């Protein structure tokens, strides 16, 4: 597998089971995720400063890492990283 075939993914999810389900679904679809995770905004900042990412998958219910915080950190980093927000319900 070439490095170009990898999806460098930051998964921000409070449930380990949900994160594993997401990664398994990607693998079953033929996508090779290389996941990272963070616990708080400081770790997010450090990751964005030091590591290239292709995408962030965010559960906005994770305490301390809501969409606004994550979006602000991505903007601050100057990187162009898409954020996919996972919702339980959509009204």
PDB file of C-alpha atoms in Angstrom, residues 2 5 15 27 39 43 55 58 60 62-63 80 86 89:
ATOM      1  CA  UNK A   2       1.326   3.415  -0.968  1.00  0.00           C
ATOM      2  CA  UNK A   5      -3.644   5.400  -0.244  1.00  0.00           C
ATOM      3  CA  UNK A  15     -17.071   6.345  22.592  1.00  0.00           C
ATOM      4  CA  UNK A  27     -11.566  -0.364   6.134  1.00  0.00           C
ATOM      5  CA  UNK A  39      -8.366  14.450  24.540  1.00  0.00           C
ATOM      6  CA  UNK A  43      -3.569  18.084  22.234  1.00  0.00           C
ATOM      7  CA  UNK A  55      -9.761  14.922   7.651  1.00  0.00           C
ATOM      8  CA  UNK A  58     -16.002  15.045  15.111  1.00  0.00           C
ATOM      9  CA  UNK A  60     -19.794  17.520  18.699  1.00  0.00           C
ATOM     10  CA  UNK A  62     -17.339  15.486  23.149  1.00  0.00           C
ATOM     11  CA  UNK A  63     -16.825  17.815  26.089  1.00  0.00           C
ATOM     12  CA  UNK A  80      -6.990  23.238   5.065  1.00  0.00           C
ATOM     13  CA  UNK A  86     -21.348  13.220  13.189  1.00  0.00           C
ATOM     14  CA  UNK A  89     -30.250  13.302  15.281  1.00  0.00           C
TER      15      UNK A  89
END
